XYZ file of C-alpha atoms in Angstrom:
554
model
C 0.014 -0.144 0.119
C 1.160 3.596 -0.737
C 0.854 5.742 2.343
C 2.079 9.149 0.971
C 0.980 11.023 -1.981
C 2.510 14.206 -3.475
C 0.733 17.397 -3.768
C 0.203 17.433 -7.497
C -2.490 18.232 -9.868
C -2.167 14.888 -11.196
C -3.083 12.931 -8.042
C -6.438 11.060 -8.542
C -7.111 10.067 -4.944
C -10.379 11.071 -3.096
C -10.994 13.150 -0.053
C -11.397 9.895 1.888
C -7.688 9.208 1.292
C -6.155 12.530 1.233
C -8.473 14.152 3.793
C -10.429 17.437 2.996
C -7.402 19.569 3.261
C -5.189 17.462 1.059
C -7.825 17.062 -1.434
C -8.525 20.733 -1.515
C -4.973 21.536 -2.185
C -4.949 19.115 -5.149
C -8.002 21.054 -6.489
C -6.108 24.381 -5.925
C -3.178 22.986 -8.042
C -5.458 22.002 -10.826
C -6.800 25.394 -10.911
C -3.392 26.914 -11.298
C -3.274 28.614 -7.890
C -0.153 29.186 -5.877
C 0.312 26.356 -3.406
C 3.515 25.601 -1.305
C 5.013 22.224 -2.312
C 4.335 19.328 -0.068
C 2.968 15.705 0.435
C -0.019 14.041 2.071
C 0.191 11.084 4.455
C -3.098 9.159 3.974
C -6.092 8.616 6.259
C -5.251 4.837 5.936
C -1.938 5.425 7.594
C -3.648 7.005 10.585
C -6.014 4.233 10.962
C -3.162 1.690 11.020
C -1.381 3.859 13.512
C -4.390 4.031 15.811
C -4.872 0.460 15.549
C -1.282 -0.724 16.109
C 0.193 2.088 18.115
C 3.181 2.659 15.645
C 3.621 3.744 12.089
C 2.622 1.092 9.629
C 5.288 -0.829 7.755
C 6.906 0.977 4.859
C 5.722 4.564 6.161
C 9.242 5.523 7.369
C 10.795 4.848 4.147
C 8.043 6.571 2.254
C 8.360 9.620 4.527
C 12.096 9.868 3.860
C 11.634 9.725 0.130
C 8.757 12.266 0.299
C 10.979 14.583 2.366
C 13.795 14.253 -0.065
C 11.273 15.194 -2.887
C 10.074 18.202 -1.021
C 13.533 19.483 -0.199
C 14.475 19.108 -3.937
C 11.311 21.091 -4.996
C 11.923 23.807 -2.388
C 15.739 23.912 -3.000
C 16.245 23.670 0.768
C 17.089 21.049 3.477
C 15.087 20.448 6.676
C 17.167 21.497 9.620
C 19.918 22.612 7.229
C 22.689 25.098 7.973
C 22.484 26.409 4.402
C 19.143 27.447 2.987
C 17.157 25.658 5.732
C 13.691 24.225 5.040
C 10.851 24.658 7.650
C 7.560 22.759 7.170
C 4.017 22.760 8.595
C 2.417 19.692 9.771
C -1.364 19.889 9.671
C -4.226 17.470 10.228
C -7.197 17.061 7.740
C -9.939 14.468 7.927
C -12.294 13.730 5.046
C -14.900 15.780 6.927
C -13.936 19.150 8.368
C -13.417 19.384 12.148
C -12.223 22.973 12.571
C -9.448 23.336 15.237
C -10.121 19.957 16.729
C -6.820 18.422 15.824
C -3.176 19.179 16.117
C -1.012 21.543 13.842
C 2.768 22.160 14.234
C 4.372 25.221 12.325
C 7.944 26.006 11.522
C 9.185 22.567 12.108
C 12.793 22.263 11.083
C 14.068 25.422 12.770
C 16.630 23.814 14.940
C 19.167 26.059 16.618
C 21.560 25.698 13.767
C 18.829 26.214 11.159
C 17.436 29.249 12.901
C 21.008 30.634 12.824
C 21.177 30.011 8.954
C 17.785 31.527 8.352
C 18.792 34.669 10.333
C 21.924 35.089 8.138
C 19.993 34.352 4.897
C 17.321 36.913 5.600
C 19.531 39.332 7.451
C 16.777 39.407 10.138
C 17.595 37.691 13.285
C 14.385 38.800 15.004
C 12.274 37.122 12.301
C 14.292 33.780 12.601
C 14.123 33.772 16.415
C 10.404 34.578 16.368
C 9.751 31.692 13.959
C 11.936 29.304 16.332
C 9.863 30.467 19.198
C 6.740 29.709 17.345
C 7.997 26.124 16.525
C 9.117 25.462 20.152
C 5.586 26.521 21.517
C 3.516 24.572 19.148
C 5.850 21.434 19.442
C 5.713 21.595 23.165
C 1.843 21.573 23.399
C 0.930 19.542 20.473
C 3.611 16.899 20.449
C 5.248 16.938 23.986
C 2.050 17.438 25.932
C 3.216 20.458 27.759
C 0.233 22.220 29.302
C -0.736 25.373 27.497
C -1.072 27.246 30.834
C 2.588 26.515 31.529
C 3.563 28.446 28.419
C 1.066 31.489 29.381
C 3.631 33.236 31.552
C 6.424 33.195 28.945
C 4.014 34.271 26.106
C 2.555 37.006 28.235
C 5.999 38.439 29.220
C 6.911 38.687 25.528
C 3.441 39.898 24.541
C 3.951 43.116 26.857
C 6.146 44.595 24.212
C 5.349 42.361 21.117
C 2.368 42.788 19.080
C 3.285 39.760 16.776
C 4.900 41.626 13.900
C 8.607 41.104 13.836
C 8.846 44.708 12.512
C 7.744 45.966 16.028
C 10.719 47.701 17.470
C 9.498 46.933 20.988
C 10.686 43.361 20.952
C 14.370 42.694 20.869
C 16.727 39.678 19.914
C 17.418 39.307 23.637
C 13.731 39.180 24.745
C 13.112 36.531 22.103
C 16.164 34.604 23.056
C 15.012 34.722 26.683
C 11.502 33.533 25.591
C 13.144 30.566 23.659
C 15.086 29.763 26.686
C 12.021 29.754 28.858
C 10.150 27.475 26.533
C 13.117 24.956 26.326
C 13.398 24.827 29.955
C 9.614 24.007 30.313
C 10.118 21.145 27.814
C 13.162 19.898 29.827
C 11.191 20.058 33.125
C 8.180 18.339 31.495
C 9.991 15.600 29.444
C 13.350 15.184 31.476
C 15.311 15.860 28.459
C 16.047 18.702 25.971
C 13.939 19.242 22.828
C 16.788 17.941 20.526
C 18.187 19.148 17.310
C 17.064 16.150 15.008
C 14.574 17.952 12.514
C 13.594 14.612 10.914
C 12.924 13.112 14.254
C 10.766 16.008 15.008
C 8.765 15.614 11.815
C 8.129 11.962 12.688
C 6.969 12.818 16.266
C 4.639 15.590 14.900
C 3.160 13.243 12.339
C 2.469 10.721 15.168
C 0.987 13.645 17.324
C -1.314 14.579 14.480
C -2.556 11.031 14.060
C -3.103 10.616 17.949
C -5.043 13.929 17.954
C -7.809 12.347 16.063
C -8.804 10.540 19.442
C -8.477 13.355 21.778
C -11.560 14.288 23.972
C -12.289 17.390 22.074
C -12.185 15.546 18.673
C -14.422 12.711 20.052
C -16.986 15.207 21.334
C -16.999 17.064 17.916
C -17.527 13.944 16.055
C -20.294 12.662 18.401
C -22.074 16.090 17.960
C -21.790 16.060 14.025
C -22.357 12.192 13.656
C -18.812 11.689 12.161
C -17.654 8.106 12.231
C -14.572 7.412 14.338
C -13.033 5.069 11.772
C -12.295 7.721 9.181
C -9.120 8.816 10.555
C -7.118 11.958 9.581
C -4.653 12.668 6.908
C -1.466 14.702 7.581
C -0.293 17.397 5.200
C 3.253 18.470 5.120
C 4.147 21.596 3.303
C 7.010 24.116 2.891
C 6.298 26.978 5.260
C 5.213 30.390 3.988
C 6.142 32.881 6.632
C 3.277 35.455 7.344
C 5.597 36.918 10.118
C 8.366 37.503 7.609
C 8.123 41.330 7.344
C 5.645 44.357 7.158
C 4.432 43.050 3.730
C 3.680 39.600 5.131
C 0.613 38.220 6.908
C -2.261 35.655 6.999
C -5.908 35.808 6.559
C -9.164 33.879 5.827
C -11.667 34.731 3.248
C -15.227 33.623 2.123
C -16.246 34.384 -1.421
C -19.662 35.620 0.013
C -20.598 37.129 3.239
C -21.330 33.946 5.548
C -23.859 35.964 7.582
C -25.982 37.275 4.720
C -24.903 35.482 1.570
C -24.312 38.757 -0.157
C -21.748 38.212 -3.096
C -18.841 40.118 -1.727
C -15.478 38.908 -0.274
C -15.709 38.582 3.389
C -12.950 37.873 6.059
C -10.079 38.924 8.062
C -6.409 39.662 7.690
C -3.518 39.842 10.289
C -0.463 41.626 9.166
C 2.930 40.279 10.299
C 1.512 37.113 11.786
C 1.276 33.367 11.012
C -2.202 31.571 10.417
C -2.912 30.175 13.984
C -3.199 33.817 15.234
C -6.344 34.495 13.145
C -8.354 31.467 14.133
C -7.181 31.457 17.679
C -8.901 34.953 18.121
C -6.053 36.131 20.411
C -5.011 38.861 18.106
C -6.840 41.895 16.778
C -7.546 41.246 13.154
C -8.278 43.826 10.134
C -11.297 43.591 7.670
C -10.208 41.731 4.518
C -10.694 44.881 2.508
C -7.510 46.431 4.035
C -5.468 44.169 1.779
C -6.622 46.313 -1.139
C -4.875 49.220 0.189
C -1.878 47.732 1.726
C -1.150 44.974 -0.716
C -2.958 45.587 -3.957
C -1.305 42.572 -5.709
C -2.201 40.103 -3.050
C -5.679 41.529 -3.121
C -6.093 41.007 -6.714
C -4.571 37.503 -6.618
C -7.031 36.514 -3.918
C -10.212 37.918 -5.704
C -9.012 35.816 -8.715
C -8.598 32.777 -6.536
C -11.981 33.202 -4.897
C -13.698 33.496 -8.388
C -11.856 30.413 -9.771
C -12.660 28.513 -6.733
C -16.337 29.396 -6.565
C -16.727 28.624 -10.284
C -15.271 25.170 -9.634
C -17.354 24.333 -6.703
C -20.389 26.260 -8.024
C -20.851 27.323 -4.244
C -19.647 29.979 -1.918
C -16.140 29.065 -0.753
C -13.788 29.369 2.202
C -9.946 29.788 1.985
C -7.047 30.285 4.185
C -4.115 32.122 2.832
C -0.751 33.577 3.665
C 1.367 36.213 1.915
C 5.123 36.522 2.353
C 7.013 39.636 1.221
C 3.998 40.529 -1.004
C 3.451 37.101 -2.624
C 0.228 35.151 -2.127
C -0.026 31.511 -1.219
C -3.413 29.628 -0.678
C -3.203 27.038 2.037
C -6.768 25.667 2.411
C -9.955 25.522 0.581
C -13.458 24.174 1.122
C -17.053 24.952 0.237
C -18.331 27.725 2.515
C -20.989 25.627 4.285
C -23.150 28.637 5.000
C -26.352 28.265 7.139
C -29.803 29.743 7.455
C -30.588 32.975 5.628
C -27.133 33.073 3.995
C -27.331 29.572 2.570
C -30.829 30.306 1.105
C -29.671 33.447 -0.580
C -26.665 31.750 -2.086
C -28.716 28.829 -3.331
C -31.368 30.966 -4.980
C -28.751 33.476 -6.297
C -26.877 30.669 -7.909
C -29.988 29.234 -9.459
C -31.028 32.610 -10.822
C -27.546 32.967 -12.427
C -27.881 29.434 -13.991
C -24.947 28.229 -12.162
C -26.910 25.424 -10.732
C -30.473 24.028 -11.336
C -33.462 24.779 -9.081
C -33.524 21.191 -7.998
C -29.891 21.362 -6.834
C -30.775 24.598 -4.884
C -33.529 22.668 -3.138
C -31.086 19.982 -2.233
C -28.634 22.380 -0.600
C -31.121 23.569 2.018
C -32.058 21.159 4.851
C -35.483 21.460 6.471
C -33.827 22.201 9.871
C -32.201 25.309 8.154
C -35.676 26.900 7.720
C -35.877 27.700 11.495
C -32.562 29.477 11.113
C -33.783 31.662 8.294
C -36.609 32.861 10.556
C -33.860 34.063 13.047
C -35.121 36.029 15.894
C -33.663 39.269 17.018
C -33.303 41.080 20.469
C -35.510 44.257 20.565
C -33.297 47.049 21.870
C -35.965 49.028 23.330
C -36.021 51.128 26.768
C -36.290 47.926 28.726
C -33.107 46.236 27.426
C -30.158 46.437 29.714
C -27.234 46.399 27.186
C -24.013 45.106 28.530
C -21.765 44.944 25.522
C -21.673 44.954 21.750
C -19.521 42.873 19.387
C -19.630 41.299 16.140
C -22.475 38.888 15.293
C -20.770 35.684 14.133
C -23.489 32.988 14.176
C -27.297 34.014 13.978
C -29.881 33.663 16.609
C -30.757 34.609 20.102
C -29.393 32.652 23.002
C -30.465 33.164 26.740
C -28.567 31.551 29.501
C -26.553 31.984 32.661
C -22.949 33.148 32.303
C -20.201 30.415 32.610
C -16.556 31.787 32.419
C -14.996 28.383 31.675
C -15.726 25.326 29.647
C -15.712 23.193 32.812
C -18.330 25.598 34.369
C -20.485 25.520 31.276
C -20.560 21.645 31.202
C -21.348 21.573 34.971
C -23.968 24.413 35.024
C -25.699 23.093 31.821
C -27.238 20.159 33.850
C -29.400 22.768 35.626
C -30.457 24.965 32.660
C -29.165 26.973 29.880
C -25.703 28.600 29.875
C -23.840 31.057 27.660
C -20.141 30.443 27.523
C -18.284 33.768 27.907
C -14.523 33.680 27.300
C -11.585 35.916 26.134
C -11.395 33.518 23.192
C -12.078 29.766 22.640
C -9.790 26.984 21.718
C -10.273 23.390 20.910
C -9.812 22.724 24.659
C -13.120 24.401 25.187
C -15.172 21.997 23.049
C -16.912 20.458 25.958
C -18.077 23.832 27.047
C -19.246 24.945 23.593
C -21.208 21.670 23.303
C -22.984 22.307 26.665
C -23.652 26.040 26.044
C -26.664 27.548 24.079
C -24.391 30.371 22.870
C -20.938 31.836 23.163
C -19.593 35.289 23.654
C -15.885 36.202 23.349
C -14.072 39.390 23.997
C -11.398 38.935 21.409
C -11.435 37.399 17.895
C -13.435 37.957 14.562
C -15.981 36.433 12.451
C -13.516 33.580 11.380
C -12.216 32.846 14.819
C -12.455 29.499 16.395
C -15.487 30.523 18.412
C -17.358 31.887 15.295
C -16.391 28.878 13.074
C -17.314 26.264 15.638
C -20.646 28.081 16.724
C -21.837 28.207 13.130
C -21.039 24.571 12.492
C -23.057 23.793 15.559
C -25.904 26.185 14.827
C -25.509 28.093 18.100
C -25.633 31.978 18.228
C -22.354 33.656 18.798
C -20.986 37.148 19.543
C -17.237 37.676 19.145
C -14.843 40.701 19.675
C -17.179 42.173 22.464
C -15.130 45.484 23.254
C -14.564 46.451 26.720
C -15.542 42.972 28.030
C -13.121 41.069 30.172
C -13.380 37.625 31.771
C -11.840 36.900 35.134
C -11.912 33.073 35.302
C -10.413 32.829 38.694
C -12.968 35.189 40.139
C -15.750 33.697 37.852
C -16.693 37.160 36.885
C -17.397 39.070 33.624
C -16.647 42.789 33.761
C -17.512 45.591 31.439
C -16.187 49.085 32.594
C -17.090 49.239 36.353
C -19.890 46.742 36.056
C -19.122 43.043 37.296
C -21.378 40.064 36.670
C -20.746 36.963 38.664
C -20.914 33.605 36.887
C -24.573 32.491 36.914
C -25.963 35.910 35.861
C -28.742 35.690 33.214
C -27.654 37.192 29.919
C -28.859 37.041 26.355
C -26.825 37.573 22.991
C -27.947 38.376 19.543
C -25.715 36.527 17.021
C -26.903 38.648 14.124
C -26.364 42.164 15.494
C -23.768 41.454 18.156
C -25.601 42.852 21.254
C -25.104 41.122 24.670
C -27.853 42.309 27.251
C -28.463 41.379 30.900
C -31.563 39.554 31.756
C -34.298 38.200 29.364
C -34.925 40.818 26.698
C -37.945 41.105 24.352
C -37.346 39.062 21.290
C -38.934 39.790 17.767
C -38.866 37.743 14.562
C -36.715 38.623 11.723
C -38.194 40.358 8.594
C -39.716 38.083 5.965
C -37.067 36.809 3.537
C -38.317 36.986 -0.290
C -35.674 34.531 -1.385
C -36.997 31.960 1.081
C -40.611 32.599 -0.270
C -39.149 31.826 -3.815
C -37.325 28.737 -2.690
C -40.407 27.374 -0.989
C -42.491 28.176 -4.123
C -39.904 26.063 -6.024
C -40.313 23.284 -3.479
C -43.995 23.265 -3.818
C -43.707 23.046 -7.503
C -41.139 20.188 -7.521
C -42.925 18.237 -4.761
C -46.108 18.008 -6.887
C -44.211 17.397 -10.056
C -42.598 14.397 -11.792
C -38.925 15.635 -11.414
C -35.810 13.866 -10.003
C -36.698 11.704 -7.201
C -34.115 13.006 -4.753
C -34.939 16.548 -5.308
C -38.757 15.821 -5.241
C -38.256 14.092 -1.757
C -36.231 17.088 -0.438
C -38.841 19.479 -1.809
C -41.625 17.669 0.103
C -39.570 17.837 3.251
C -39.002 21.436 2.914
C -42.678 22.103 2.075
C -43.607 20.017 5.296
C -41.169 21.826 7.467
C -42.363 25.242 6.359
C -45.993 24.247 7.010
C -45.046 23.483 10.552
C -42.970 26.668 11.072
C -45.449 28.927 9.237
C -47.030 31.395 11.585
C -50.773 31.071 12.089
C -53.004 33.058 9.958
C -54.068 36.526 11.437
């Protein structure tokens, strides 16, 4: 059996073999879009690893051959002292599980390779910053160092470091001290140094990504979404593109259409001077995607072209993750947008009107349960509403529940009634709390942060980036200005407008959606006709669901 496949436009394997991420990269290659060179270790290798507790026979040799091919393609050597290669090691199941599994970036930046990168770029701060990011992710994702143990080191550096290596506030000495702190944490945790063998680091990272398929957070997500356990995850290994390289570098995420409304305009976030995990984590302040047009017009033009080509291929709204280094665009991930509620209805109807898809296919894209989301309620901000904070609506709907300031509290309190998880930002470690809560509020992050993406996938209302809101987990308190709300306080959130209010506000129905009426008219027509069987069955389900949800006459 072949365990590893190159990232090539000629690869014929499916998403079940390459994982959704790997398969998407092959699609991008076929579309002629810029994709860093790399290879994919198949889901079959993961299943064998989870079954036997070790790499399957032959994988070591294939990994060595694939790495040699990647080094040749990049003109660099992993861990080398001349033109060093750094790689990303990312998970990717055949079904998307956003943020649930492990990722290691900048792998290959040993001490010697970091010195070589500093000499090559004439930028020691950039090289040290990249080395620190590698050590931090390797420590948590591969060696099992508790994220909280790294918080003090990261916080001390963050006092003077916004994340861009162009920031004069952070010095080489401070980065060196931070690296020393992380390496000491690793030694304390494992009893030995991190080591300087980049190939061994790669092998351990691949094993860690395989193992992350079975973490509690991943199992919880699969249970919530009925994803079979035996699928396994693929592992994508690619040459790094450095969004933290300089002031003309950065990272971002983009939808070809607004995921909240379905409007046909590019939508997303960008973060200059950062690597990809900073956007999805929600820990850094992002800028609207449109800022690319002013700061990096060539990157913006390339991104628009990519979105148009990808949407034409999928015949659907799409989502991409991208990085740009020194003004050059690279696309790192793609998938259909998977919009919900009103946005999904608008996209389906608009694509049918444009002749991109047939009406029967538009009907198949809308599940009956989405009709309830189209009729999204809103908080009525009248004189009785006690407004606490305002952020960005990230997943539509109104949720009312008691404040829980940690995932553990949310899981515990949910047994006694609805809770709203309120956090600075969420991470995969909060999955059990997100599952237990009826809604989520974060003080940081944007509409493509972890909290927003997971909430939308679960159909739960979410508000992110609530300015002025702080969460004191130790005191189990939420604060806005001088106002403090203890855990257990009843609040409500509007995932469309972004308001968070204290108590139970008055709620009103959303305005009627003319596109929904048109879609349902198509459903009634197809349900009573003699068209395609699957479309007719789905149309009948939509018509029946709408009859149940339709408000009574008068």
